[in-house]
Amino acid sequence: MRSYNTSALSLSLRRPPSASRHFMPSRPSSSLETFPNPAPGRDYLVHIEVPEFTCLCPLTGQPDFATLVFDYIPDKRNVELKSLKLYAWSYRDQGVFHEAVTNRILDDLVKALAPRFMRLTARWYVRGGLFTTVVAEHRKKGWKPAPHIELGRVTVEGGPTRG
């Protein structure tokens, strides 16, 4: 049997004295952080996919899984992605109907960002033989999109890493 010196490894994995016994680098959070829009004079699309959203069925307590797709045109603020991830994580133990959670998330993002336009598409995985998709939108009062120009489409294939 081979012997290994693990003292160097264990030193590199030690937590700082101030860390709790159950150290986690991140925790769920119901707050959303933002940063200034770097190009407020231009309409541009921000597309974000969250493929691992989880909440609980309010009737059975069973987990429900969804892919959340955010498409928005920022005005003065953009959402910081790590805060969005931790925000989505905060729903993991909440019992909530698909329609309610989709609209609540949209409302929270609109409150934090005040975007020109935002669409949230929640594609729920099969439950009891049924797929559910909930689409909710917000449009800033007075905002009109620029006329659409068709330039062709880029097809993105692959899984979560798009590889």
Short mmCIF file of C-alpha atoms in Angstrom, two decimals, residues 12-108:
data_model
loop_
_atom_site.label_atom_id
_atom_site.label_comp_id
_atom_site.label_asym_id
_atom_site.label_seq_id
_atom_site.Cartn_x
_atom_site.Cartn_y
_atom_site.Cartn_z
CA SER A 12 -4.45 24.46 1.63
CA LEU A 13 -8.03 23.40 2.39
CA ARG A 14 -8.21 24.77 5.93
CA ARG A 15 -10.84 27.39 6.58
CA PRO A 16 -9.92 30.70 8.13
CA PRO A 17 -10.52 30.80 11.91
CA SER A 18 -13.46 33.17 11.44
CA ALA A 19 -15.33 30.75 9.14
CA SER A 20 -18.24 28.79 10.53
CA ARG A 21 -18.15 25.01 10.88
CA HIS A 22 -20.41 24.70 7.84
CA PHE A 23 -18.48 26.98 5.54
CA MET A 24 -20.13 27.71 2.19
CA PRO A 25 -18.70 30.26 -0.24
CA SER A 26 -22.20 31.45 -1.16
CA ARG A 27 -25.67 31.38 0.32
CA PRO A 28 -29.12 31.92 -1.19
CA SER A 29 -30.18 35.55 -1.17
CA SER A 30 -33.41 37.35 -1.95
CA SER A 31 -31.56 40.53 -2.95
CA LEU A 32 -30.56 41.46 -6.48
CA GLU A 33 -27.45 43.51 -7.15
CA THR A 34 -27.12 45.79 -10.16
CA PHE A 35 -24.47 47.81 -11.95
CA PRO A 36 -24.72 50.86 -14.25
CA ASN A 37 -25.61 50.18 -17.88
CA PRO A 38 -22.36 50.68 -19.83
CA ALA A 39 -24.26 51.79 -22.98
CA PRO A 40 -27.45 53.61 -21.85
CA GLY A 41 -27.81 55.41 -25.18
CA ARG A 42 -28.41 52.18 -27.09
CA ASP A 43 -31.06 49.48 -27.01
CA TYR A 44 -29.34 46.10 -26.73
CA LEU A 45 -30.55 42.68 -25.68
CA VAL A 46 -29.30 40.84 -22.61
CA HIS A 47 -30.16 37.12 -22.76
CA ILE A 48 -29.66 34.99 -19.63
CA GLU A 49 -30.55 31.32 -19.14
CA VAL A 50 -30.84 29.70 -15.72
CA PRO A 51 -31.17 25.97 -16.46
CA GLU A 52 -31.28 24.75 -12.84
CA PHE A 53 -34.12 26.68 -11.20
CA THR A 54 -35.86 24.74 -8.43
CA CYS A 55 -38.82 25.40 -6.16
CA LEU A 56 -41.40 23.18 -4.47
CA CYS A 57 -44.94 22.30 -5.51
CA PRO A 58 -47.16 24.04 -2.93
CA LEU A 59 -49.60 21.11 -2.93
CA THR A 60 -47.30 18.07 -2.76
CA GLY A 61 -43.98 19.49 -1.54
CA GLN A 62 -42.25 17.74 -4.45
CA PRO A 63 -39.50 19.63 -6.28
CA ASP A 64 -40.33 21.44 -9.52
CA PHE A 65 -37.54 22.19 -12.01
CA ALA A 66 -37.42 24.85 -14.71
CA THR A 67 -35.19 26.67 -17.11
CA LEU A 68 -35.64 30.42 -16.71
CA VAL A 69 -34.89 32.52 -19.79
CA PHE A 70 -34.50 36.26 -19.28
CA ASP A 71 -34.47 38.64 -22.23
CA TYR A 72 -34.23 42.31 -21.38
CA ILE A 73 -33.28 45.69 -22.76
CA PRO A 74 -31.66 47.64 -19.94
CA ASP A 75 -32.26 51.29 -19.24
CA LYS A 76 -29.95 52.56 -16.48
CA ARG A 77 -29.11 49.30 -14.63
CA ASN A 78 -28.03 45.72 -15.44
CA VAL A 79 -28.33 42.71 -13.14
CA GLU A 80 -25.16 41.29 -11.62
CA LEU A 81 -25.13 37.59 -12.57
CA LYS A 82 -23.91 36.05 -9.30
CA SER A 83 -26.64 37.87 -7.39
CA LEU A 84 -29.19 36.52 -9.90
CA LYS A 85 -27.88 32.99 -9.31
CA LEU A 86 -28.14 33.37 -5.52
CA TYR A 87 -31.59 34.94 -5.90
CA ALA A 88 -32.80 31.98 -7.99
CA TRP A 89 -31.31 29.63 -5.38
CA SER A 90 -33.44 31.31 -2.68
CA TYR A 91 -36.57 29.68 -4.15
CA ARG A 92 -35.24 26.13 -3.68
CA ASP A 93 -37.26 25.51 -0.48
CA GLN A 94 -40.31 27.65 -1.29
CA GLY A 95 -43.67 26.14 -2.19
CA VAL A 96 -45.09 28.21 -5.02
CA PHE A 97 -47.19 27.77 -8.17
CA HIS A 98 -45.38 28.15 -11.52
CA GLU A 99 -47.42 31.18 -12.56
CA ALA A 100 -46.90 32.94 -9.22
CA VAL A 101 -43.13 32.44 -9.05
CA THR A 102 -42.61 33.49 -12.67
CA ASN A 103 -44.49 36.76 -12.10
CA ARG A 104 -42.82 37.37 -8.71
CA ILE A 105 -39.36 36.99 -10.22
CA LEU A 106 -40.24 39.35 -13.07
CA ASP A 107 -41.64 41.90 -10.60
CA ASP A 108 -38.47 41.73 -8.46
#
